[in-house]
Structure formats: C-alpha cells, structure tokens
mmCIF file of C-alpha atoms in Angstrom:
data_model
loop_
_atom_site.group_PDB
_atom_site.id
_atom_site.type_symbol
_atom_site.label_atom_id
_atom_site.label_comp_id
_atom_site.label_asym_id
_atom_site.label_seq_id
_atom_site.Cartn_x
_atom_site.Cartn_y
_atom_site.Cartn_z
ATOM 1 C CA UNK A 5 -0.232 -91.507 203.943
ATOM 2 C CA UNK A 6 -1.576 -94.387 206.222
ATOM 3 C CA UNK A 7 -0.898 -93.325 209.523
ATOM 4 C CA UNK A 8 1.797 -96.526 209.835
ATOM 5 C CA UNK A 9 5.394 -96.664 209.152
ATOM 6 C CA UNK A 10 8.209 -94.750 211.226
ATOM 7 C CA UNK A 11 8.295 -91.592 209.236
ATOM 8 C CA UNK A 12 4.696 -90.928 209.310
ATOM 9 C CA UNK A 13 4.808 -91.371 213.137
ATOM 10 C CA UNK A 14 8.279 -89.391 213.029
ATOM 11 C CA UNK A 15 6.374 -86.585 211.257
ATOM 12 C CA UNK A 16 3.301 -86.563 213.195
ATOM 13 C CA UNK A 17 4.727 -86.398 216.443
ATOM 14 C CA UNK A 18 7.374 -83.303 215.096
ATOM 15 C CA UNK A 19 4.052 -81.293 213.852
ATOM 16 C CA UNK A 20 2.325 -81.886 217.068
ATOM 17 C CA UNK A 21 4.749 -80.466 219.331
ATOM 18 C CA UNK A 22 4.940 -77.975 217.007
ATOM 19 C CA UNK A 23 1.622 -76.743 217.085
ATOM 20 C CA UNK A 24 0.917 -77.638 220.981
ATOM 21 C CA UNK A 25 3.650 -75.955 222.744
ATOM 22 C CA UNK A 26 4.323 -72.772 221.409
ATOM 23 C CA UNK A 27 0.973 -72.358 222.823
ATOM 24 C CA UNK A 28 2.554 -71.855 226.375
ATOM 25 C CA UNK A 29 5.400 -69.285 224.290
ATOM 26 C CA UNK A 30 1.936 -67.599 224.035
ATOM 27 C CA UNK A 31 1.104 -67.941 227.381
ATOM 28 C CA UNK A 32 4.405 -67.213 229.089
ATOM 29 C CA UNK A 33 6.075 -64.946 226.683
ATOM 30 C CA UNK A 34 6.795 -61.390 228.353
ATOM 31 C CA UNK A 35 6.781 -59.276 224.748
ATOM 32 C CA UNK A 36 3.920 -59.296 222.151
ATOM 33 C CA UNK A 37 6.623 -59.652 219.388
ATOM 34 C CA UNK A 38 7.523 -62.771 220.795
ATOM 35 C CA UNK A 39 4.070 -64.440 221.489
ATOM 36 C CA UNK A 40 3.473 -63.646 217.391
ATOM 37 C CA UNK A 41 6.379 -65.691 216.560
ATOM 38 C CA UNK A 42 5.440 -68.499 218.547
ATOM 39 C CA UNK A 43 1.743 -68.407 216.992
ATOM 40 C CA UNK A 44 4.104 -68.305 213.964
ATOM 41 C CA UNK A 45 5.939 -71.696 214.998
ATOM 42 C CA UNK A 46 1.956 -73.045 215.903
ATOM 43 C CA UNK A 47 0.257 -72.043 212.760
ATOM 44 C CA UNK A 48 3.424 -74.049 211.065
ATOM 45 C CA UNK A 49 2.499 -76.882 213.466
ATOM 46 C CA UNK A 50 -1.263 -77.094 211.776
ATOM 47 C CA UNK A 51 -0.112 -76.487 208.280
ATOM 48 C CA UNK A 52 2.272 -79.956 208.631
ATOM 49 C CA UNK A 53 -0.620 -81.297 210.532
ATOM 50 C CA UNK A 54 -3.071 -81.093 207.570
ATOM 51 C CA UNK A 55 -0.520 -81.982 205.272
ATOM 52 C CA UNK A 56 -0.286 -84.827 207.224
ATOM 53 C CA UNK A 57 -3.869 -85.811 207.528
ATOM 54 C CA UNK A 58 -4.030 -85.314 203.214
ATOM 55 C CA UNK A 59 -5.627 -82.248 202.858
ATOM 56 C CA UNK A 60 -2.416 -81.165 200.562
ATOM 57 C CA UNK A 61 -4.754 -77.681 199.645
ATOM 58 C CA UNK A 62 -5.697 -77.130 203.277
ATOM 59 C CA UNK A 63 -2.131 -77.147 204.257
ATOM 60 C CA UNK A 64 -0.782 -74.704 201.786
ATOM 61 C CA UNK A 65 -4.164 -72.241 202.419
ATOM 62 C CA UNK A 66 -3.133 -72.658 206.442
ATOM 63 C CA UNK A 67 0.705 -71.268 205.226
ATOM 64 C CA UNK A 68 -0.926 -68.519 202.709
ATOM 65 C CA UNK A 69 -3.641 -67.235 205.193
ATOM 66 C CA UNK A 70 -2.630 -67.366 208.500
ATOM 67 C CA UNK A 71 1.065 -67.031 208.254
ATOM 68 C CA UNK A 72 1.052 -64.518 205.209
ATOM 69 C CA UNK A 73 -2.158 -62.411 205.911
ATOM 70 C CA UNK A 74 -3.388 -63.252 208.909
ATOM 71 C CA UNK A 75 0.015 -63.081 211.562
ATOM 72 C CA UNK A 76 1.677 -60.053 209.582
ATOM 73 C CA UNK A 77 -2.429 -58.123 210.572
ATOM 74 C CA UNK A 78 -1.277 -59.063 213.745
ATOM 75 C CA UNK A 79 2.107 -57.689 213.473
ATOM 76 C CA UNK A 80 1.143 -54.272 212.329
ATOM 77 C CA UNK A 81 -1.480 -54.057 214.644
ATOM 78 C CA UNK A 82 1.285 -54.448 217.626
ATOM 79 C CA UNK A 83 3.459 -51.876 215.678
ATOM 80 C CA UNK A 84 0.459 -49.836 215.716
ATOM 81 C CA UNK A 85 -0.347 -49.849 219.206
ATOM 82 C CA UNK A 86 3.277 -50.737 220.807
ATOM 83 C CA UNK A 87 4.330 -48.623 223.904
ATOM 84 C CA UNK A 88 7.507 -48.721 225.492
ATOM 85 C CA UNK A 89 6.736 -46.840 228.182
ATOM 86 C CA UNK A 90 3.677 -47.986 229.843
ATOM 87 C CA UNK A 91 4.084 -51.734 230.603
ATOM 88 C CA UNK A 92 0.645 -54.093 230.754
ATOM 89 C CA UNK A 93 0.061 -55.534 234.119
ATOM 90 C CA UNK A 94 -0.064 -59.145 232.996
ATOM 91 C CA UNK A 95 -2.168 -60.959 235.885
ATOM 92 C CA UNK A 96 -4.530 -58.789 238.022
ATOM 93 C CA UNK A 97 -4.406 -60.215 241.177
ATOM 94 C CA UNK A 98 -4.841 -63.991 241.680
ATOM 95 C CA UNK A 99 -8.242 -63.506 241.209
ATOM 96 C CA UNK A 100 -7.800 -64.661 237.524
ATOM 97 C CA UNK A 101 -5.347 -66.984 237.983
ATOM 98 C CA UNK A 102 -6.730 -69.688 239.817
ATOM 99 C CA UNK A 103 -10.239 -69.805 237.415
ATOM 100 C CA UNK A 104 -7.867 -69.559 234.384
ATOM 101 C CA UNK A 105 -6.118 -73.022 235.507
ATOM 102 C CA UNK A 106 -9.386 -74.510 236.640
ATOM 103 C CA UNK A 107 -11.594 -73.448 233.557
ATOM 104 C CA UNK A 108 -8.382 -75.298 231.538
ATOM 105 C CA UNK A 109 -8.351 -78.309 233.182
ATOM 106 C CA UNK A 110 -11.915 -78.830 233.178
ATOM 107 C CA UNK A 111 -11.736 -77.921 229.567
ATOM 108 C CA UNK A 112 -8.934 -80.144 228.989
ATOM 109 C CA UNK A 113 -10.327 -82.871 230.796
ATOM 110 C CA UNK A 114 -13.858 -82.722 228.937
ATOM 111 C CA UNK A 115 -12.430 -82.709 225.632
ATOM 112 C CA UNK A 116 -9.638 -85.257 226.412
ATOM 113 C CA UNK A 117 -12.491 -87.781 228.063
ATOM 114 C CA UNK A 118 -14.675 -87.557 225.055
ATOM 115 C CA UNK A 119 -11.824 -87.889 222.687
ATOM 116 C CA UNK A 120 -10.596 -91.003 224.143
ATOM 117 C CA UNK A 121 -13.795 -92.575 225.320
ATOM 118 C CA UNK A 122 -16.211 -92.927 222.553
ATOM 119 C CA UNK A 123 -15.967 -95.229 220.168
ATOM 120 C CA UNK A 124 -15.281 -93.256 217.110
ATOM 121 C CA UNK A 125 -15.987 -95.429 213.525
ATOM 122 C CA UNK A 126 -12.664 -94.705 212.468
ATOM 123 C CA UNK A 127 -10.570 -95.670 209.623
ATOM 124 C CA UNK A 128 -7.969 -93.422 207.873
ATOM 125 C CA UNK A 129 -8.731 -93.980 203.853
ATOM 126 C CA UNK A 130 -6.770 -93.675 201.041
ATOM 127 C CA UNK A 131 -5.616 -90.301 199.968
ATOM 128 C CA UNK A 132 -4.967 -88.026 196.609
ATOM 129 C CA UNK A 133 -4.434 -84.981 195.757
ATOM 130 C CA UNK A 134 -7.614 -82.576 196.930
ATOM 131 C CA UNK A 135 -7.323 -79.890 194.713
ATOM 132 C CA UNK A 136 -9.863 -80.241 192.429
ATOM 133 C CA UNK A 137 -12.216 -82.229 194.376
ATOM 134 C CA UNK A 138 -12.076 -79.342 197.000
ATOM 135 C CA UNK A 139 -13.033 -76.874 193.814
ATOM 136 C CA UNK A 140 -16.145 -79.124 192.907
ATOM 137 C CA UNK A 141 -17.311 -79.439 196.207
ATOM 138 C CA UNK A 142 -16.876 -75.718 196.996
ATOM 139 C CA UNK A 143 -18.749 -75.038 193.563
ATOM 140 C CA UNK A 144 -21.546 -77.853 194.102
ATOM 141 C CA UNK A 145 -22.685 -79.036 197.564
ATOM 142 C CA UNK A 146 -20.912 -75.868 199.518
ATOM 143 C CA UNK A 147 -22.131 -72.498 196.940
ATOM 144 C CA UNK A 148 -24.573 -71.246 198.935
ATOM 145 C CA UNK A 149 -22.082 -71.274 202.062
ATOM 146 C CA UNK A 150 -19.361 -69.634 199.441
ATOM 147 C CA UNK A 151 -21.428 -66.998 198.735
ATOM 148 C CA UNK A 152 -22.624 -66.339 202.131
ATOM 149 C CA UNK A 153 -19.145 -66.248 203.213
ATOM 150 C CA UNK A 154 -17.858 -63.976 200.009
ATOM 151 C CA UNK A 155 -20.162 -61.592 201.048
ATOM 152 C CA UNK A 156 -19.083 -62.088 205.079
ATOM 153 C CA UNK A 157 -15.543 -61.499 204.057
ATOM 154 C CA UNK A 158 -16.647 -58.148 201.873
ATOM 155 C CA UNK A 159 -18.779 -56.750 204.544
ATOM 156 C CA UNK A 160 -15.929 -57.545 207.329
ATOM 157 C CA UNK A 161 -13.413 -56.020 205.331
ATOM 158 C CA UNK A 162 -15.009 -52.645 204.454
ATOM 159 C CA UNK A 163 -16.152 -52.404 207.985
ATOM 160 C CA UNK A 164 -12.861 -52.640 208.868
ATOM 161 C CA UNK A 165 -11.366 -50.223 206.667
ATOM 162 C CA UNK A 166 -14.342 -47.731 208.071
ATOM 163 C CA UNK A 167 -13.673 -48.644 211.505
ATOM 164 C CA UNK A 168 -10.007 -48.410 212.079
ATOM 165 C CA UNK A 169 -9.492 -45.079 209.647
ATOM 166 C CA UNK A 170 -7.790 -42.376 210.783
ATOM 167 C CA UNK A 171 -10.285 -39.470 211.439
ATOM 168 C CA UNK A 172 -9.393 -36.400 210.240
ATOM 169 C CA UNK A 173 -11.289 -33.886 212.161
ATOM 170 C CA UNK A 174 -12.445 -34.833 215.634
ATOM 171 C CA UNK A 175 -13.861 -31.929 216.276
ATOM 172 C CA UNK A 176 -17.041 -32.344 213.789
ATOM 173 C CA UNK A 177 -19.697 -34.539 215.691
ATOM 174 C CA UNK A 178 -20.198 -36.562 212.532
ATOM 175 C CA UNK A 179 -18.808 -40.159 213.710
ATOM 176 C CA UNK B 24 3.699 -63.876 240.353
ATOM 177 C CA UNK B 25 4.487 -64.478 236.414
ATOM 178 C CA UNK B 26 6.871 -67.057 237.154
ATOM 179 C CA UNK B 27 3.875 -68.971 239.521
ATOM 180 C CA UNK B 28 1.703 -68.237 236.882
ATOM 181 C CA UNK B 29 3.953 -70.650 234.827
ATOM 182 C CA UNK B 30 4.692 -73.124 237.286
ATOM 183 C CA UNK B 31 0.986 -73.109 237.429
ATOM 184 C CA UNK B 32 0.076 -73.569 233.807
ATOM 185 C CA UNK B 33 2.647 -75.887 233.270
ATOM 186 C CA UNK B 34 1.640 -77.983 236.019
ATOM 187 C CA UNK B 35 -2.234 -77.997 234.394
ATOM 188 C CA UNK B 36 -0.993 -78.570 230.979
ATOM 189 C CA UNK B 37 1.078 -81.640 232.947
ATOM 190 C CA UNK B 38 -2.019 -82.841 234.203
ATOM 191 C CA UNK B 39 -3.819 -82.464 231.067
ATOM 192 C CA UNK B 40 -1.615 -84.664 229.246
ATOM 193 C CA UNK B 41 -1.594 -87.399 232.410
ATOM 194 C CA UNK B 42 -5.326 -87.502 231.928
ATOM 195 C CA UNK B 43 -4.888 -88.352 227.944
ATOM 196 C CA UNK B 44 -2.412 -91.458 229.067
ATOM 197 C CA UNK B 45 -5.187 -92.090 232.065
ATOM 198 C CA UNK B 46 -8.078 -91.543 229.889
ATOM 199 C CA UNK B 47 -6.921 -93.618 226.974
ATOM 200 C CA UNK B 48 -5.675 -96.553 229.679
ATOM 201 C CA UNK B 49 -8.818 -96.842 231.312
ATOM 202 C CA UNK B 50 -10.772 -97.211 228.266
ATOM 203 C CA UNK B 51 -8.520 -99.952 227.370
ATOM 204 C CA UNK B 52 -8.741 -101.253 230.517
ATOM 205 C CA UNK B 53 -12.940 -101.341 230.544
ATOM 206 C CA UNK B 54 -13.667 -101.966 227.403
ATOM 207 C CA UNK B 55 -11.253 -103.860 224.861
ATOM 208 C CA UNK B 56 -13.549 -104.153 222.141
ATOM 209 C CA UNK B 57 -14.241 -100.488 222.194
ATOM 210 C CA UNK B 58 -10.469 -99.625 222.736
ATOM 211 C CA UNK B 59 -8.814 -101.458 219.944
ATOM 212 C CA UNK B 60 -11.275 -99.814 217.490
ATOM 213 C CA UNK B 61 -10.595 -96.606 219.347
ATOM 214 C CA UNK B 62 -6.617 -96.738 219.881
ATOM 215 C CA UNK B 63 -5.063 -98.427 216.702
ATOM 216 C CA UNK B 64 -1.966 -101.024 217.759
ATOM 217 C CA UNK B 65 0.588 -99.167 215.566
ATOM 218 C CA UNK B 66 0.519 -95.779 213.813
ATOM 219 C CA UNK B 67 -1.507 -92.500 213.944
ATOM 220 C CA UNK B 68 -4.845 -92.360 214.549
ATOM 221 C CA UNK B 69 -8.145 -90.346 215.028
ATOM 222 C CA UNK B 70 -7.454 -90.249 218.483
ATOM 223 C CA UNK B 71 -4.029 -88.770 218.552
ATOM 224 C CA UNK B 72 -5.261 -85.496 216.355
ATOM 225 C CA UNK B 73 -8.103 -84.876 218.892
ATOM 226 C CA UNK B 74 -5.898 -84.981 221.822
ATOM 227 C CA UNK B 75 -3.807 -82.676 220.421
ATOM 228 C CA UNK B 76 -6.827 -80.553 218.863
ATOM 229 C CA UNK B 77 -7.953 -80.597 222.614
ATOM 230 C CA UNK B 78 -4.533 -79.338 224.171
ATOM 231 C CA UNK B 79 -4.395 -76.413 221.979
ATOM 232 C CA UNK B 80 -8.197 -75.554 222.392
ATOM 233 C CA UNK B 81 -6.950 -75.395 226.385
ATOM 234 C CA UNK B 82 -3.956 -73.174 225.904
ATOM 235 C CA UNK B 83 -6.131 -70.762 223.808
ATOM 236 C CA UNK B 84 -8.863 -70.537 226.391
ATOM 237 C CA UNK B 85 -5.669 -70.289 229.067
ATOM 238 C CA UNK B 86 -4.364 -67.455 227.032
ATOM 239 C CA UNK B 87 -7.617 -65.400 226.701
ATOM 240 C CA UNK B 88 -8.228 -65.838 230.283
ATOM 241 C CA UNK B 89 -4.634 -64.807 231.648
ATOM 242 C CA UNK B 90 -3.284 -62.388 229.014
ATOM 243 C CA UNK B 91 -4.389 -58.857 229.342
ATOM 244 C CA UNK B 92 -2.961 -57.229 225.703
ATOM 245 C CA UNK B 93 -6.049 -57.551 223.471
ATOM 246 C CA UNK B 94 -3.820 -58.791 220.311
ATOM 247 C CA UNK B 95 -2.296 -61.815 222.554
ATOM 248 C CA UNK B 96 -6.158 -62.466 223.160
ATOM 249 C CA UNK B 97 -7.026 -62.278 219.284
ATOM 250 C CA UNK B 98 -3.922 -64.673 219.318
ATOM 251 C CA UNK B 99 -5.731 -67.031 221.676
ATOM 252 C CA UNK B 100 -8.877 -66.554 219.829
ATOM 253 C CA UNK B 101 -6.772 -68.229 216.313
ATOM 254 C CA UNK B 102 -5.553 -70.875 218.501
ATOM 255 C CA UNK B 103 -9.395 -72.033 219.121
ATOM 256 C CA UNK B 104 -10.585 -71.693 215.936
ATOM 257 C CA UNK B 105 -7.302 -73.559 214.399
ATOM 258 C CA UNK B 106 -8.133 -76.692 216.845
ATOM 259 C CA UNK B 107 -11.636 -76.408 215.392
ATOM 260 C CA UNK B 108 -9.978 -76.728 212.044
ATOM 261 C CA UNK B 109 -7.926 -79.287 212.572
ATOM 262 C CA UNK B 110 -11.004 -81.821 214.472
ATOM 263 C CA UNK B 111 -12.911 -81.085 210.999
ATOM 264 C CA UNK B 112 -10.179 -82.068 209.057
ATOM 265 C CA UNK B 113 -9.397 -85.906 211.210
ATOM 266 C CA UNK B 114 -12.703 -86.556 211.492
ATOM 267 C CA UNK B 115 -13.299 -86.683 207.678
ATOM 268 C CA UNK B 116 -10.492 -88.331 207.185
ATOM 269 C CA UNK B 117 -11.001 -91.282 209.702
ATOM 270 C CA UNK B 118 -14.611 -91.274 209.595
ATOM 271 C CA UNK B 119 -16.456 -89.229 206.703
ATOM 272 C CA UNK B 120 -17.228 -91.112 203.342
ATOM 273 C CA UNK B 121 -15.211 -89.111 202.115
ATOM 274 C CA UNK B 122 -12.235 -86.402 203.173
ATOM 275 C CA UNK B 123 -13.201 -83.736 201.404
ATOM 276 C CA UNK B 124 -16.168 -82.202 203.384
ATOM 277 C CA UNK B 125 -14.187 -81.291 206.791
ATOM 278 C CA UNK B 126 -11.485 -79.669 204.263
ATOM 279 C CA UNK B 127 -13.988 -77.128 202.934
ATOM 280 C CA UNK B 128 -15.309 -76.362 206.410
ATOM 281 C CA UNK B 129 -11.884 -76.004 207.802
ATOM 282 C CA UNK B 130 -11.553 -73.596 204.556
ATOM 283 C CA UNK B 131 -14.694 -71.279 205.610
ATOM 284 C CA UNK B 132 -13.285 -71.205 209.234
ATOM 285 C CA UNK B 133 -10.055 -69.734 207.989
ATOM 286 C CA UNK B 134 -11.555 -67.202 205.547
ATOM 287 C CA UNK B 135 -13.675 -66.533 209.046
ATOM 288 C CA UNK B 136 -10.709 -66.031 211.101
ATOM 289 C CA UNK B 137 -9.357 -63.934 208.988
ATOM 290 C CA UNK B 138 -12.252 -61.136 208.513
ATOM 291 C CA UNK B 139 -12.627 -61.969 212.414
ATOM 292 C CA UNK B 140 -8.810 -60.717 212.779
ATOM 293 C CA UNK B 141 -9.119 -57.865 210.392
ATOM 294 C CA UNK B 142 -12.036 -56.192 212.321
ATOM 295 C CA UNK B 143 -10.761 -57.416 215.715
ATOM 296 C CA UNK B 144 -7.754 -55.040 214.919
ATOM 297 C CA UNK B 145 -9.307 -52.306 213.999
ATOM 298 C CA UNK B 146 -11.510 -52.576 216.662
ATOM 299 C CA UNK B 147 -8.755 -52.749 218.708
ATOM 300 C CA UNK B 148 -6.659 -49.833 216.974
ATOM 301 C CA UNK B 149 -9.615 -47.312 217.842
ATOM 302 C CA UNK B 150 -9.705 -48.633 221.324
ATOM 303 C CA UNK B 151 -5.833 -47.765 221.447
ATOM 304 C CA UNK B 152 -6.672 -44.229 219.516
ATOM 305 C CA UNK B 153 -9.081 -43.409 222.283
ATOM 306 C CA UNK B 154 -8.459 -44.759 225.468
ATOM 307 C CA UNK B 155 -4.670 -44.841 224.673
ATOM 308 C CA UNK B 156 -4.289 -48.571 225.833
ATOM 309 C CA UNK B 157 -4.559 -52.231 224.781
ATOM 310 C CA UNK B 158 -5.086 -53.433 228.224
ATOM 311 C CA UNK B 159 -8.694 -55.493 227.732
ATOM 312 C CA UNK B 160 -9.316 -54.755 231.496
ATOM 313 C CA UNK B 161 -9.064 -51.055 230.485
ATOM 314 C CA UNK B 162 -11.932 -50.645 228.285
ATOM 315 C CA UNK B 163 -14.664 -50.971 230.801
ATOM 316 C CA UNK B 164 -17.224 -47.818 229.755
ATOM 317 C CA UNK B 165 -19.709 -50.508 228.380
ATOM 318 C CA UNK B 166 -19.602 -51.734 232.359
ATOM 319 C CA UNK B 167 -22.534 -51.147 234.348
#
C-alpha cells in the first residue's frame, strides 16, 4: 500500500479511531467487563493498523495474541476476582485527578512535539508479503533475542502457574 | 466526581489533539523545507502513525494513573506497550532499509506482553486470595 489514494486514507483514518478512542471506553467505563471490550475494539484498531503499514504477519499475530490469549487472561482474571458487592472507589480524592490530566498532557505534548518537529528521513517503500522474511530474520540476525525470549516466556509462564495456584493447605508454613 | 473526571480527560485529550494540528502548523509555518519532508501533501505518512502512537501512549498512562482495579491498570499497561509496537513498526517502514526489523521487535514486545499479563494476573489473583480486593490502593503492606 502507498499511503495515497482514498481508500488507503479511508482505511487509515477508520483503524485510528479505532484504536485511539476506545482508550477513553477504558478510561470512563464504570464495569471491568466493559473496559475489556473496548481494549477489544483497540487491539482491533492496531491489528488494521499494521495491516495497514504491511506487516501482513504482525497483524494477524496482534489478532492471535492479544485478542485470543492475551484479552480472554484478562477476562478470566475479572471472573476470578469479580465482586458484586463491594464496589471500587474509582478516584480517591482529587488528589489524583489533577496530576493524572497534567502528567497526560505533558506526556501528550512531548511526544506530539517530537513527532511533528523533527525531520524524520521518511519514505514509505514498497511492500510484500513478510512472512518468510520475518522467519529468516527471526532465525538469522534476531536468534539470540529468540532464545532469550523462549526462555523469558518459559520462565514467566511456570512462575505463573506457581504463583497463582490454589494452595491447598494454608495451615503448613511451607509457602 | 466521575462525570468531572470525564469532562476533564476529554478536555486534555481535546487539547492533545489541538497541539498535533498546532504542532504540525507551526513547523510548517518555520520551516518549509523541513515540513514538506515531514508532512507529505497527500496520503498517510510517518507522522500520522506517531501521533496516533502518542495519543494512545497518553490514554494508557491516563488509565494507570486514574483507574484503581488492578486488571483495568494491566489494561493500561497493553495500551503502552501496543503504541510501542506500533512506532517500531512506522518507523521501519518509512525510514528503515528495510521493514522487516521493527516487525520482529514489535513481535518480541507482544510475546513480552503476554508473559507480562500472565504473571500480572496471577499476581493479581493472590493479591485478591489474600487481601480479598483488587483495589491497587489496597495493597499497601510493602508501604513504609
């Protein structure tokens, strides 16, 4: 895609309010249910977003990962810890409140003046399918990052097995 | 005090996107050389991917700092790293030799995200088992 023509703009503009304003459903939304599905609707967002920048593999990963694995962790884990009865005090006091907004806008305003301000060398290239090139690359330049992660992922994932099972006996001073 | 909590984000996120159309004016304004390279005439560009890489980096620093339910901040914490993901991703596009190397970063930082989610929760599931809450203000005891 070259970044001209009237469906490419059509497209880009659809994903990017896509993935930028659910972000205030996550900010404003009363129930946790509700705040996942609008991560849901942002994570969709990026996915179209890659697609659209030509990283075809990237895009389908973003749907696989995050919306398959990575949104239905964080679904269980509000089933999991989901009480009616006592309702979270959203905002303590305006003591949060106000540095929230500022720390935002200054954010917002740093990343938004260096994004528009320098003068980046740009120029969109031709693109092609990824698939394989991503494979080579992962398996050449990137292995020793692969297998640091591999092992990352292994480590994370058997401490979090160990962390989050149920214990049986509490009694016994053994954890 | 939710609903001003809205009228205030919204107004920030209002003035967030006012600075973009400011920011992006004024550098046209100073510096025309600079700004057609920067801002293409017609058609997507570099630019248009970090602004809106930057506006979701905001709202997930918003939403870890207002939320209180640990899982909406894990949610915030996804939002960041998916902004990262995306900058990686346009910037070897429009200005690697080649796209490929942002696309295997972006890769790592979602195989990251997800081990960081998978212990997050289960860090967050014994906090809930003990102290019976997922308030992040409630689990203090490491406080001095």
């Amino acid at each position: 895609m070259t970044g001209s023509g009237i469906f490419n703009q059509v497209m880009f503009w659809l994903f990017a309010v896509m993935a930028v304003a659910p972000g205030f459903g996550i900010l404003l939304a009363k129930d946790i249910v509700r705040q996942a599905f609008w991560l849901l609707l942002s994570l969709v967002g990026f996915a179209g977003l890659y697609l659209h920048l030509g990283a075809d593999f990237l895009g389908f990963i973003q749907v696989l990962v995050y919306i398959g694995g990575i949104l239905i962790l964080f679904l269980f884990g509000v089933m999991l810890t989901y009480r009616m009865d006592v309702p979270l005090k959203e905002v303590k006091g305006w003591g949060l409140v106000f540095p929230g907004i500022i720390a935002g806008i200054l954010t917002a305003s740093a990343l938004l003046y260096v994004a528009s301000r320098t003068p980046w060398n740009a120029a969109a290239k031709a693109t092609a399918p990824t698939v394989s090139a991503v494979g080579s690359r992962v398996m050449s330049t990137f292995i020793l990052p692969f297998e640091v992660i591999s092992m990352v992922l292994l480590v994370a994932l058997i401490g979090a097995t160990y962390i989050a099972r149920r214990k049986e006996d509490k009694g016994r001073s053994e954890e | 005090m939710s609903a001003l909590t809205a009228i205030f984000s919204m107004s920030g996120a209002l003035l967030a996107a006012a600075l973009a159309q400011a920011g992006s004016g004024a550098g046209a304004a100073s510096s025309a050389a600079a700004a057609a390279e920067v801002v293409p005439a017609a058609g997507i560009g570099l630019v248009h991917y970090l602004v809106v890489s930057a506006m979701v980096f905001t709202l997930g620093i918003a939403i870890i700092i207002i939320r209180r339910n640990a899982i909406a901040v894990l949610m915030g914490i996804e939002l960041l790293l998916n902004s990262a993901g995306l900058n990686f991703v346009a910037f070897s596009r429009y200005v690697a030799k080649d796209g490929i190397d942002g696309q295997v970063v972006t890769i790592f930082i979602i195989v990251l995200a997800a081990a960081e989610a998978a212990l997050a929760l289960a860090i967050i599931l014994n906090i809930y088992n003990n102290l019976n809450t997922v308030d992040v203000d409630e689990a203090d005891a490491l406080k001095g």
